[in-house]
Amino acid sequence: MLKFVIRRILIMIPQLLILSILIFALAKAMPGDALTGRSINPKANPQEIEKIREEMGLNDPAYVQYYHWIKNVAKGDFGVSYTHKINVVDVIGDRIGNTVLLALCVFIVTYLLAIPLGIISGRYSDTWADKLITGYNYLGFATPLFIFGIVMLFIFGFYFDLFPTGGSVDPTIADGTFAYYVSKLDHLVLPTLSGALISTVGISQYLRSEIIDTKVKDFVRTARSKGVPESKVYSRHVLRNSFLPIAAFLGYEITGLIAGSVFLESIFGYPGIGQLFVKSVMLRDFTVVNALVLMTCLATLFGTLISDIILSIVDPRIRIE
């Protein structure tokens, strides 16, 4: 197992290098540049603008700009944000905690809902309970996250006025107090439910299909023929084997949560890296954009590694040497 983990981590190095080239190339292919989103004196003459471009290194060839960027990234220096005028690490550090908290809440609520729904729907297939859950899943598949989020915001935020409609905490409350953490939790409810209720549908539907497929296999029929109680048949045979693909997906959920945060944070005005990414793209703050995309790629690679490790642990038939 240790050799496998080390080998996979070493393989990530050239993968990240290739991804960094693609990220930089895509950023350069976007219309405009860092100067586009920067406030410049409208009366500035072409010579002054050209001087600014030269100081920012925008006149250098693309490969020279990439070399300077990746060399600094290897040292942990992602550059300075053209919009915020501070280091990119500091810009992201101020917001990443909110995104991690939101993603963790969505992850927990998703699996708390999806696993019971999937088990009920799969075990009692073709019943009214199964039809209701399946109907909810189909409706969820057909509803985009940003539409569902807007509906949740309108109903529970504006119409009933039950939850805050923006921000991550009430700015009038002192940091570190009990009221501060209550406000933090209150601001998390709507985005968490919006993300979890949509994420639930795929996992519960997949678990339902796995249970239905597993419960008619020969080893399950053999257990029943030996007089094993139905509860043990499901707990020891059906569910254990049905959970294997779900466990393997745990690592991949990291990428989905990061992608979903872009929509959730934009809809609910939640100050995280998803909202930061959207604003940075609009302002052509490519130092921030490149750093965020590279972080997402790194999280994806580690998510894949985590999925392989989890699958080897939960399935005794699989041994990674």
JSON list of C-alpha atoms in Angstrom, two decimals, residues 28-247:
[
{"chain": "A", "resi": 28, "resn": "LYS", "atom": "CA", "xyz": [-3.70, 33.32, -22.23]},
{"chain": "A", "resi": 29, "resn": "ALA", "atom": "CA", "xyz": [-6.35, 32.34, -24.78]},
{"chain": "A", "resi": 30, "resn": "MET", "atom": "CA", "xyz": [-9.03, 34.32, -22.95]},
{"chain": "A", "resi": 31, "resn": "PRO", "atom": "CA", "xyz": [-9.82, 37.75, -24.38]},
{"chain": "A", "resi": 32, "resn": "GLY", "atom": "CA", "xyz": [-8.02, 40.59, -22.64]},
{"chain": "A", "resi": 33, "resn": "ASP", "atom": "CA", "xyz": [-5.25, 40.34, -20.08]},
{"chain": "A", "resi": 34, "resn": "ALA", "atom": "CA", "xyz": [-4.45, 41.48, -16.55]},
{"chain": "A", "resi": 35, "resn": "LEU", "atom": "CA", "xyz": [-4.36, 45.08, -17.74]},
{"chain": "A", "resi": 36, "resn": "THR", "atom": "CA", "xyz": [-7.99, 44.79, -18.91]},
{"chain": "A", "resi": 37, "resn": "GLY", "atom": "CA", "xyz": [-9.30, 44.44, -15.37]},
{"chain": "A", "resi": 38, "resn": "ARG", "atom": "CA", "xyz": [-7.00, 47.03, -13.85]},
{"chain": "A", "resi": 39, "resn": "SER", "atom": "CA", "xyz": [-8.06, 50.60, -13.18]},
{"chain": "A", "resi": 40, "resn": "ILE", "atom": "CA", "xyz": [-6.05, 52.89, -15.42]},
{"chain": "A", "resi": 41, "resn": "ASN", "atom": "CA", "xyz": [-6.26, 56.62, -15.79]},
{"chain": "A", "resi": 42, "resn": "PRO", "atom": "CA", "xyz": [-8.52, 57.14, -18.84]},
{"chain": "A", "resi": 43, "resn": "LYS", "atom": "CA", "xyz": [-6.32, 60.06, -19.83]},
{"chain": "A", "resi": 44, "resn": "ALA", "atom": "CA", "xyz": [-3.19, 57.91, -19.92]},
{"chain": "A", "resi": 45, "resn": "ASN", "atom": "CA", "xyz": [-1.41, 58.06, -23.27]},
{"chain": "A", "resi": 46, "resn": "PRO", "atom": "CA", "xyz": [-0.32, 54.94, -25.20]},
{"chain": "A", "resi": 47, "resn": "GLN", "atom": "CA", "xyz": [3.27, 55.32, -23.99]},
{"chain": "A", "resi": 48, "resn": "GLU", "atom": "CA", "xyz": [2.20, 55.18, -20.34]},
{"chain": "A", "resi": 49, "resn": "ILE", "atom": "CA", "xyz": [0.01, 52.14, -20.98]},
{"chain": "A", "resi": 50, "resn": "GLU", "atom": "CA", "xyz": [2.87, 50.42, -22.80]},
{"chain": "A", "resi": 51, "resn": "LYS", "atom": "CA", "xyz": [5.17, 51.15, -19.86]},
{"chain": "A", "resi": 52, "resn": "ILE", "atom": "CA", "xyz": [2.68, 49.49, -17.50]},
{"chain": "A", "resi": 53, "resn": "ARG", "atom": "CA", "xyz": [2.49, 46.45, -19.76]},
{"chain": "A", "resi": 54, "resn": "GLU", "atom": "CA", "xyz": [6.26, 46.22, -19.77]},
{"chain": "A", "resi": 55, "resn": "GLU", "atom": "CA", "xyz": [6.43, 46.43, -15.97]},
{"chain": "A", "resi": 56, "resn": "MET", "atom": "CA", "xyz": [3.84, 43.68, -15.64]},
{"chain": "A", "resi": 57, "resn": "GLY", "atom": "CA", "xyz": [5.71, 41.46, -18.11]},
{"chain": "A", "resi": 58, "resn": "LEU", "atom": "CA", "xyz": [2.75, 41.26, -20.47]},
{"chain": "A", "resi": 59, "resn": "ASN", "atom": "CA", "xyz": [4.95, 41.97, -23.49]},
{"chain": "A", "resi": 60, "resn": "ASP", "atom": "CA", "xyz": [7.14, 38.92, -22.86]},
{"chain": "A", "resi": 61, "resn": "PRO", "atom": "CA", "xyz": [6.58, 35.81, -25.00]},
{"chain": "A", "resi": 62, "resn": "ALA", "atom": "CA", "xyz": [4.08, 33.34, -23.55]},
{"chain": "A", "resi": 63, "resn": "TYR", "atom": "CA", "xyz": [6.74, 30.73, -22.78]},
{"chain": "A", "resi": 64, "resn": "VAL", "atom": "CA", "xyz": [8.79, 33.30, -20.84]},
{"chain": "A", "resi": 65, "resn": "GLN", "atom": "CA", "xyz": [5.73, 34.31, -18.84]},
{"chain": "A", "resi": 66, "resn": "TYR", "atom": "CA", "xyz": [4.96, 30.64, -18.13]},
{"chain": "A", "resi": 67, "resn": "TYR", "atom": "CA", "xyz": [8.54, 29.96, -17.05]},
{"chain": "A", "resi": 68, "resn": "HIS", "atom": "CA", "xyz": [8.52, 32.82, -14.54]},
{"chain": "A", "resi": 69, "resn": "TRP", "atom": "CA", "xyz": [5.08, 31.79, -13.26]},
{"chain": "A", "resi": 70, "resn": "ILE", "atom": "CA", "xyz": [5.79, 28.06, -12.78]},
{"chain": "A", "resi": 71, "resn": "LYS", "atom": "CA", "xyz": [9.20, 28.79, -11.23]},
{"chain": "A", "resi": 72, "resn": "ASN", "atom": "CA", "xyz": [7.55, 30.97, -8.61]},
{"chain": "A", "resi": 73, "resn": "VAL", "atom": "CA", "xyz": [4.73, 28.47, -8.09]},
{"chain": "A", "resi": 74, "resn": "ALA", "atom": "CA", "xyz": [7.30, 25.77, -7.32]},
{"chain": "A", "resi": 75, "resn": "LYS", "atom": "CA", "xyz": [8.53, 28.03, -4.52]},
{"chain": "A", "resi": 76, "resn": "GLY", "atom": "CA", "xyz": [5.00, 28.55, -3.21]},
{"chain": "A", "resi": 77, "resn": "ASP", "atom": "CA", "xyz": [4.75, 32.04, -4.68]},
{"chain": "A", "resi": 78, "resn": "PHE", "atom": "CA", "xyz": [1.62, 32.46, -6.82]},
{"chain": "A", "resi": 79, "resn": "GLY", "atom": "CA", "xyz": [2.29, 36.12, -7.46]},
{"chain": "A", "resi": 80, "resn": "VAL", "atom": "CA", "xyz": [0.39, 39.26, -6.57]},
{"chain": "A", "resi": 81, "resn": "SER", "atom": "CA", "xyz": [-3.29, 39.78, -7.31]},
{"chain": "A", "resi": 82, "resn": "TYR", "atom": "CA", "xyz": [-3.73, 42.66, -9.75]},
{"chain": "A", "resi": 83, "resn": "THR", "atom": "CA", "xyz": [-7.15, 43.39, -8.24]},
{"chain": "A", "resi": 84, "resn": "HIS", "atom": "CA", "xyz": [-6.48, 43.08, -4.50]},
{"chain": "A", "resi": 85, "resn": "LYS", "atom": "CA", "xyz": [-2.85, 44.30, -4.62]},
{"chain": "A", "resi": 86, "resn": "ILE", "atom": "CA", "xyz": [-1.72, 41.58, -2.18]},
{"chain": "A", "resi": 87, "resn": "ASN", "atom": "CA", "xyz": [-0.25, 38.09, -2.51]},
{"chain": "A", "resi": 88, "resn": "VAL", "atom": "CA", "xyz": [-2.52, 35.51, -4.12]},
{"chain": "A", "resi": 89, "resn": "VAL", "atom": "CA", "xyz": [-1.92, 33.15, -1.20]},
{"chain": "A", "resi": 90, "resn": "ASP", "atom": "CA", "xyz": [-3.33, 35.75, 1.18]},
{"chain": "A", "resi": 91, "resn": "VAL", "atom": "CA", "xyz": [-6.34, 36.40, -1.09]},
{"chain": "A", "resi": 92, "resn": "ILE", "atom": "CA", "xyz": [-7.19, 32.71, -1.27]},
{"chain": "A", "resi": 93, "resn": "GLY", "atom": "CA", "xyz": [-6.36, 32.11, 2.41]},
{"chain": "A", "resi": 94, "resn": "ASP", "atom": "CA", "xyz": [-8.99, 34.64, 3.48]},
{"chain": "A", "resi": 95, "resn": "ARG", "atom": "CA", "xyz": [-11.71, 32.70, 1.67]},
{"chain": "A", "resi": 96, "resn": "ILE", "atom": "CA", "xyz": [-10.71, 29.05, 1.50]},
{"chain": "A", "resi": 97, "resn": "GLY", "atom": "CA", "xyz": [-11.89, 28.39, 5.06]},
{"chain": "A", "resi": 98, "resn": "ASN", "atom": "CA", "xyz": [-15.46, 29.35, 4.12]},
{"chain": "A", "resi": 99, "resn": "THR", "atom": "CA", "xyz": [-15.39, 27.10, 1.06]},
{"chain": "A", "resi": 100, "resn": "VAL", "atom": "CA", "xyz": [-14.01, 24.13, 2.99]},
{"chain": "A", "resi": 101, "resn": "LEU", "atom": "CA", "xyz": [-16.67, 24.58, 5.68]},
{"chain": "A", "resi": 102, "resn": "LEU", "atom": "CA", "xyz": [-19.46, 24.80, 3.10]},
{"chain": "A", "resi": 103, "resn": "ALA", "atom": "CA", "xyz": [-18.15, 21.81, 1.14]},
{"chain": "A", "resi": 104, "resn": "LEU", "atom": "CA", "xyz": [-17.85, 19.73, 4.32]},
{"chain": "A", "resi": 105, "resn": "CYS", "atom": "CA", "xyz": [-21.42, 20.56, 5.36]},
{"chain": "A", "resi": 106, "resn": "VAL", "atom": "CA", "xyz": [-22.76, 19.72, 1.88]},
{"chain": "A", "resi": 107, "resn": "PHE", "atom": "CA", "xyz": [-20.78, 16.46, 1.89]},
{"chain": "A", "resi": 108, "resn": "ILE", "atom": "CA", "xyz": [-22.10, 15.35, 5.29]},
{"chain": "A", "resi": 109, "resn": "VAL", "atom": "CA", "xyz": [-25.73, 16.26, 4.64]},
{"chain": "A", "resi": 110, "resn": "THR", "atom": "CA", "xyz": [-25.59, 14.66, 1.18]},
{"chain": "A", "resi": 111, "resn": "TYR", "atom": "CA", "xyz": [-24.55, 11.26, 2.49]},
{"chain": "A", "resi": 112, "resn": "LEU", "atom": "CA", "xyz": [-26.87, 11.47, 5.51]},
{"chain": "A", "resi": 113, "resn": "LEU", "atom": "CA", "xyz": [-29.75, 11.83, 3.05]},
{"chain": "A", "resi": 114, "resn": "ALA", "atom": "CA", "xyz": [-28.56, 9.75, 0.11]},
{"chain": "A", "resi": 115, "resn": "ILE", "atom": "CA", "xyz": [-27.64, 6.52, 1.91]},
{"chain": "A", "resi": 116, "resn": "PRO", "atom": "CA", "xyz": [-30.98, 5.99, 3.74]},
{"chain": "A", "resi": 117, "resn": "LEU", "atom": "CA", "xyz": [-32.94, 6.99, 0.62]},
{"chain": "A", "resi": 118, "resn": "GLY", "atom": "CA", "xyz": [-30.90, 4.65, -1.57]},
{"chain": "A", "resi": 119, "resn": "ILE", "atom": "CA", "xyz": [-31.28, 1.74, 0.87]},
{"chain": "A", "resi": 120, "resn": "ILE", "atom": "CA", "xyz": [-35.04, 2.19, 1.22]},
{"chain": "A", "resi": 121, "resn": "SER", "atom": "CA", "xyz": [-35.53, 2.59, -2.51]},
{"chain": "A", "resi": 122, "resn": "GLY", "atom": "CA", "xyz": [-33.38, -0.44, -3.37]},
{"chain": "A", "resi": 123, "resn": "ARG", "atom": "CA", "xyz": [-34.61, -2.79, -0.67]},
{"chain": "A", "resi": 124, "resn": "TYR", "atom": "CA", "xyz": [-38.29, -1.98, -1.18]},
{"chain": "A", "resi": 125, "resn": "SER", "atom": "CA", "xyz": [-38.19, -1.56, -4.95]},
{"chain": "A", "resi": 126, "resn": "ASP", "atom": "CA", "xyz": [-41.45, -1.07, -6.84]},
{"chain": "A", "resi": 127, "resn": "THR", "atom": "CA", "xyz": [-43.26, 0.11, -3.70]},
{"chain": "A", "resi": 128, "resn": "TRP", "atom": "CA", "xyz": [-44.76, 3.55, -3.10]},
{"chain": "A", "resi": 129, "resn": "ALA", "atom": "CA", "xyz": [-41.68, 4.56, -1.12]},
{"chain": "A", "resi": 130, "resn": "ASP", "atom": "CA", "xyz": [-39.43, 3.58, -4.02]},
{"chain": "A", "resi": 131, "resn": "LYS", "atom": "CA", "xyz": [-41.60, 5.45, -6.51]},
{"chain": "A", "resi": 132, "resn": "LEU", "atom": "CA", "xyz": [-41.56, 8.62, -4.40]},
{"chain": "A", "resi": 133, "resn": "ILE", "atom": "CA", "xyz": [-37.78, 8.51, -3.98]},
{"chain": "A", "resi": 134, "resn": "THR", "atom": "CA", "xyz": [-37.19, 7.71, -7.64]},
{"chain": "A", "resi": 135, "resn": "GLY", "atom": "CA", "xyz": [-39.53, 10.53, -8.65]},
{"chain": "A", "resi": 136, "resn": "TYR", "atom": "CA", "xyz": [-37.56, 12.92, -6.47]},
{"chain": "A", "resi": 137, "resn": "ASN", "atom": "CA", "xyz": [-34.32, 11.68, -8.02]},
{"chain": "A", "resi": 138, "resn": "TYR", "atom": "CA", "xyz": [-35.57, 12.21, -11.57]},
{"chain": "A", "resi": 139, "resn": "LEU", "atom": "CA", "xyz": [-36.76, 15.70, -10.66]},
{"chain": "A", "resi": 140, "resn": "GLY", "atom": "CA", "xyz": [-33.36, 16.43, -9.14]},
{"chain": "A", "resi": 141, "resn": "PHE", "atom": "CA", "xyz": [-31.55, 15.18, -12.25]},
{"chain": "A", "resi": 142, "resn": "ALA", "atom": "CA", "xyz": [-33.62, 17.54, -14.37]},
{"chain": "A", "resi": 143, "resn": "THR", "atom": "CA", "xyz": [-33.08, 20.59, -12.13]},
{"chain": "A", "resi": 144, "resn": "PRO", "atom": "CA", "xyz": [-29.83, 22.56, -12.53]},
{"chain": "A", "resi": 145, "resn": "LEU", "atom": "CA", "xyz": [-28.13, 23.52, -9.28]},
{"chain": "A", "resi": 146, "resn": "PHE", "atom": "CA", "xyz": [-28.24, 27.25, -9.99]},
{"chain": "A", "resi": 147, "resn": "ILE", "atom": "CA", "xyz": [-32.01, 27.14, -10.67]},
{"chain": "A", "resi": 148, "resn": "PHE", "atom": "CA", "xyz": [-32.67, 25.14, -7.52]},
{"chain": "A", "resi": 149, "resn": "GLY", "atom": "CA", "xyz": [-30.48, 27.49, -5.49]},
{"chain": "A", "resi": 150, "resn": "ILE", "atom": "CA", "xyz": [-32.33, 30.54, -6.74]},
{"chain": "A", "resi": 151, "resn": "VAL", "atom": "CA", "xyz": [-35.70, 28.95, -5.88]},
{"chain": "A", "resi": 152, "resn": "MET", "atom": "CA", "xyz": [-34.46, 28.06, -2.37]},
{"chain": "A", "resi": 153, "resn": "LEU", "atom": "CA", "xyz": [-33.15, 31.59, -1.93]},
{"chain": "A", "resi": 154, "resn": "PHE", "atom": "CA", "xyz": [-36.43, 33.17, -3.00]},
{"chain": "A", "resi": 155, "resn": "ILE", "atom": "CA", "xyz": [-38.70, 30.91, -0.91]},
{"chain": "A", "resi": 156, "resn": "PHE", "atom": "CA", "xyz": [-36.76, 30.59, 2.35]},
{"chain": "A", "resi": 157, "resn": "GLY", "atom": "CA", "xyz": [-34.64, 33.72, 2.14]},
{"chain": "A", "resi": 158, "resn": "PHE", "atom": "CA", "xyz": [-36.92, 36.41, 0.71]},
{"chain": "A", "resi": 159, "resn": "TYR", "atom": "CA", "xyz": [-40.50, 35.12, 0.91]},
{"chain": "A", "resi": 160, "resn": "PHE", "atom": "CA", "xyz": [-40.49, 33.50, 4.38]},
{"chain": "A", "resi": 161, "resn": "ASP", "atom": "CA", "xyz": [-37.40, 35.41, 5.58]},
{"chain": "A", "resi": 162, "resn": "LEU", "atom": "CA", "xyz": [-36.17, 32.40, 7.54]},
{"chain": "A", "resi": 163, "resn": "PHE", "atom": "CA", "xyz": [-32.47, 32.53, 6.64]},
{"chain": "A", "resi": 164, "resn": "PRO", "atom": "CA", "xyz": [-29.91, 35.17, 5.59]},
{"chain": "A", "resi": 165, "resn": "THR", "atom": "CA", "xyz": [-29.67, 35.83, 1.85]},
{"chain": "A", "resi": 166, "resn": "GLY", "atom": "CA", "xyz": [-25.96, 36.65, 1.66]},
{"chain": "A", "resi": 167, "resn": "GLY", "atom": "CA", "xyz": [-22.60, 36.63, 3.40]},
{"chain": "A", "resi": 168, "resn": "SER", "atom": "CA", "xyz": [-21.08, 34.06, 5.75]},
{"chain": "A", "resi": 169, "resn": "VAL", "atom": "CA", "xyz": [-21.73, 35.79, 9.09]},
{"chain": "A", "resi": 170, "resn": "ASP", "atom": "CA", "xyz": [-23.42, 38.88, 10.49]},
{"chain": "A", "resi": 171, "resn": "PRO", "atom": "CA", "xyz": [-20.71, 41.59, 10.40]},
{"chain": "A", "resi": 172, "resn": "THR", "atom": "CA", "xyz": [-22.14, 43.30, 13.49]},
{"chain": "A", "resi": 173, "resn": "ILE", "atom": "CA", "xyz": [-21.40, 40.30, 15.74]},
{"chain": "A", "resi": 174, "resn": "ALA", "atom": "CA", "xyz": [-18.06, 40.10, 17.53]},
{"chain": "A", "resi": 175, "resn": "ASP", "atom": "CA", "xyz": [-15.72, 37.37, 16.31]},
{"chain": "A", "resi": 176, "resn": "GLY", "atom": "CA", "xyz": [-15.37, 34.28, 18.53]},
{"chain": "A", "resi": 177, "resn": "THR", "atom": "CA", "xyz": [-18.60, 34.72, 20.50]},
{"chain": "A", "resi": 178, "resn": "PHE", "atom": "CA", "xyz": [-21.40, 32.14, 20.71]},
{"chain": "A", "resi": 179, "resn": "ALA", "atom": "CA", "xyz": [-23.65, 34.42, 18.65]},
{"chain": "A", "resi": 180, "resn": "TYR", "atom": "CA", "xyz": [-20.91, 34.55, 15.99]},
{"chain": "A", "resi": 181, "resn": "TYR", "atom": "CA", "xyz": [-20.94, 30.78, 15.51]},
{"chain": "A", "resi": 182, "resn": "VAL", "atom": "CA", "xyz": [-24.73, 30.68, 15.54]},
{"chain": "A", "resi": 183, "resn": "SER", "atom": "CA", "xyz": [-24.75, 33.31, 12.79]},
{"chain": "A", "resi": 184, "resn": "LYS", "atom": "CA", "xyz": [-22.14, 31.32, 10.89]},
{"chain": "A", "resi": 185, "resn": "LEU", "atom": "CA", "xyz": [-24.34, 28.24, 11.02]},
{"chain": "A", "resi": 186, "resn": "ASP", "atom": "CA", "xyz": [-27.43, 30.25, 10.07]},
{"chain": "A", "resi": 187, "resn": "HIS", "atom": "CA", "xyz": [-25.71, 31.52, 6.92]},
{"chain": "A", "resi": 188, "resn": "LEU", "atom": "CA", "xyz": [-24.71, 27.95, 5.98]},
{"chain": "A", "resi": 189, "resn": "VAL", "atom": "CA", "xyz": [-28.20, 26.42, 6.06]},
{"chain": "A", "resi": 190, "resn": "LEU", "atom": "CA", "xyz": [-29.54, 27.56, 2.68]},
{"chain": "A", "resi": 191, "resn": "PRO", "atom": "CA", "xyz": [-26.41, 26.92, 0.54]},
{"chain": "A", "resi": 192, "resn": "THR", "atom": "CA", "xyz": [-25.83, 23.58, 2.30]},
{"chain": "A", "resi": 193, "resn": "LEU", "atom": "CA", "xyz": [-29.37, 22.33, 1.72]},
{"chain": "A", "resi": 194, "resn": "SER", "atom": "CA", "xyz": [-29.37, 23.57, -1.87]},
{"chain": "A", "resi": 195, "resn": "GLY", "atom": "CA", "xyz": [-26.16, 21.72, -2.66]},
{"chain": "A", "resi": 196, "resn": "ALA", "atom": "CA", "xyz": [-27.00, 18.57, -0.70]},
{"chain": "A", "resi": 197, "resn": "LEU", "atom": "CA", "xyz": [-30.54, 18.09, -2.01]},
{"chain": "A", "resi": 198, "resn": "ILE", "atom": "CA", "xyz": [-29.23, 18.11, -5.58]},
{"chain": "A", "resi": 199, "resn": "SER", "atom": "CA", "xyz": [-26.10, 16.03, -4.87]},
{"chain": "A", "resi": 200, "resn": "THR", "atom": "CA", "xyz": [-28.21, 13.42, -3.10]},
{"chain": "A", "resi": 201, "resn": "VAL", "atom": "CA", "xyz": [-30.08, 12.30, -6.21]},
{"chain": "A", "resi": 202, "resn": "GLY", "atom": "CA", "xyz": [-27.11, 10.79, -8.04]},
{"chain": "A", "resi": 203, "resn": "ILE", "atom": "CA", "xyz": [-25.76, 8.86, -5.05]},
{"chain": "A", "resi": 204, "resn": "SER", "atom": "CA", "xyz": [-29.14, 7.54, -3.88]},
{"chain": "A", "resi": 205, "resn": "GLN", "atom": "CA", "xyz": [-30.13, 6.46, -7.39]},
{"chain": "A", "resi": 206, "resn": "TYR", "atom": "CA", "xyz": [-26.81, 4.73, -7.94]},
{"chain": "A", "resi": 207, "resn": "LEU", "atom": "CA", "xyz": [-27.04, 2.97, -4.57]},
{"chain": "A", "resi": 208, "resn": "ARG", "atom": "CA", "xyz": [-30.60, 1.86, -5.39]},
{"chain": "A", "resi": 209, "resn": "SER", "atom": "CA", "xyz": [-29.43, 0.31, -8.66]},
{"chain": "A", "resi": 210, "resn": "GLU", "atom": "CA", "xyz": [-26.53, -1.46, -6.92]},
{"chain": "A", "resi": 211, "resn": "ILE", "atom": "CA", "xyz": [-28.82, -2.92, -4.24]},
{"chain": "A", "resi": 212, "resn": "ILE", "atom": "CA", "xyz": [-31.38, -4.13, -6.79]},
{"chain": "A", "resi": 213, "resn": "ASP", "atom": "CA", "xyz": [-28.61, -5.72, -8.86]},
{"chain": "A", "resi": 214, "resn": "THR", "atom": "CA", "xyz": [-26.89, -7.32, -5.84]},
{"chain": "A", "resi": 215, "resn": "LYS", "atom": "CA", "xyz": [-29.94, -8.77, -4.09]},
{"chain": "A", "resi": 216, "resn": "VAL", "atom": "CA", "xyz": [-30.70, -11.15, -6.99]},
{"chain": "A", "resi": 217, "resn": "LYS", "atom": "CA", "xyz": [-27.16, -12.55, -7.28]},
{"chain": "A", "resi": 218, "resn": "ASP", "atom": "CA", "xyz": [-26.38, -16.17, -6.53]},
{"chain": "A", "resi": 219, "resn": "PHE", "atom": "CA", "xyz": [-24.48, -15.64, -3.25]},
{"chain": "A", "resi": 220, "resn": "VAL", "atom": "CA", "xyz": [-27.47, -13.71, -1.84]},
{"chain": "A", "resi": 221, "resn": "ARG", "atom": "CA", "xyz": [-29.88, -16.44, -2.89]},
{"chain": "A", "resi": 222, "resn": "THR", "atom": "CA", "xyz": [-27.59, -19.02, -1.32]},
{"chain": "A", "resi": 223, "resn": "ALA", "atom": "CA", "xyz": [-27.60, -17.10, 1.99]},
{"chain": "A", "resi": 224, "resn": "ARG", "atom": "CA", "xyz": [-31.40, -17.01, 1.95]},
{"chain": "A", "resi": 225, "resn": "SER", "atom": "CA", "xyz": [-31.64, -20.72, 1.17]},
{"chain": "A", "resi": 226, "resn": "LYS", "atom": "CA", "xyz": [-29.48, -21.46, 4.22]},
{"chain": "A", "resi": 227, "resn": "GLY", "atom": "CA", "xyz": [-32.01, -19.70, 6.44]},
{"chain": "A", "resi": 228, "resn": "VAL", "atom": "CA", "xyz": [-30.03, -16.54, 7.13]},
{"chain": "A", "resi": 229, "resn": "PRO", "atom": "CA", "xyz": [-32.39, -13.85, 8.47]},
{"chain": "A", "resi": 230, "resn": "GLU", "atom": "CA", "xyz": [-33.33, -11.21, 5.94]},
{"chain": "A", "resi": 231, "resn": "SER", "atom": "CA", "xyz": [-31.81, -8.42, 8.04]},
{"chain": "A", "resi": 232, "resn": "LYS", "atom": "CA", "xyz": [-28.43, -10.18, 8.05]},
{"chain": "A", "resi": 233, "resn": "VAL", "atom": "CA", "xyz": [-28.71, -10.95, 4.35]},
{"chain": "A", "resi": 234, "resn": "TYR", "atom": "CA", "xyz": [-28.94, -7.22, 3.65]},
{"chain": "A", "resi": 235, "resn": "SER", "atom": "CA", "xyz": [-26.39, -6.05, 6.22]},
{"chain": "A", "resi": 236, "resn": "ARG", "atom": "CA", "xyz": [-23.71, -8.68, 5.53]},
{"chain": "A", "resi": 237, "resn": "HIS", "atom": "CA", "xyz": [-24.16, -9.41, 1.85]},
{"chain": "A", "resi": 238, "resn": "VAL", "atom": "CA", "xyz": [-26.29, -6.94, -0.09]},
{"chain": "A", "resi": 239, "resn": "LEU", "atom": "CA", "xyz": [-25.32, -3.64, 1.50]},
{"chain": "A", "resi": 240, "resn": "ARG", "atom": "CA", "xyz": [-21.67, -4.52, 1.96]},
{"chain": "A", "resi": 241, "resn": "ASN", "atom": "CA", "xyz": [-21.22, -5.21, -1.74]},
{"chain": "A", "resi": 242, "resn": "SER", "atom": "CA", "xyz": [-23.49, -2.37, -2.85]},
{"chain": "A", "resi": 243, "resn": "PHE", "atom": "CA", "xyz": [-21.47, 0.19, -0.91]},
{"chain": "A", "resi": 244, "resn": "LEU", "atom": "CA", "xyz": [-18.21, -0.57, -2.74]},
{"chain": "A", "resi": 245, "resn": "PRO", "atom": "CA", "xyz": [-18.84, 1.75, -5.72]},
{"chain": "A", "resi": 246, "resn": "ILE", "atom": "CA", "xyz": [-20.22, 4.44, -3.39]},
{"chain": "A", "resi": 247, "resn": "ALA", "atom": "CA", "xyz": [-17.08, 4.27, -1.26]}
]
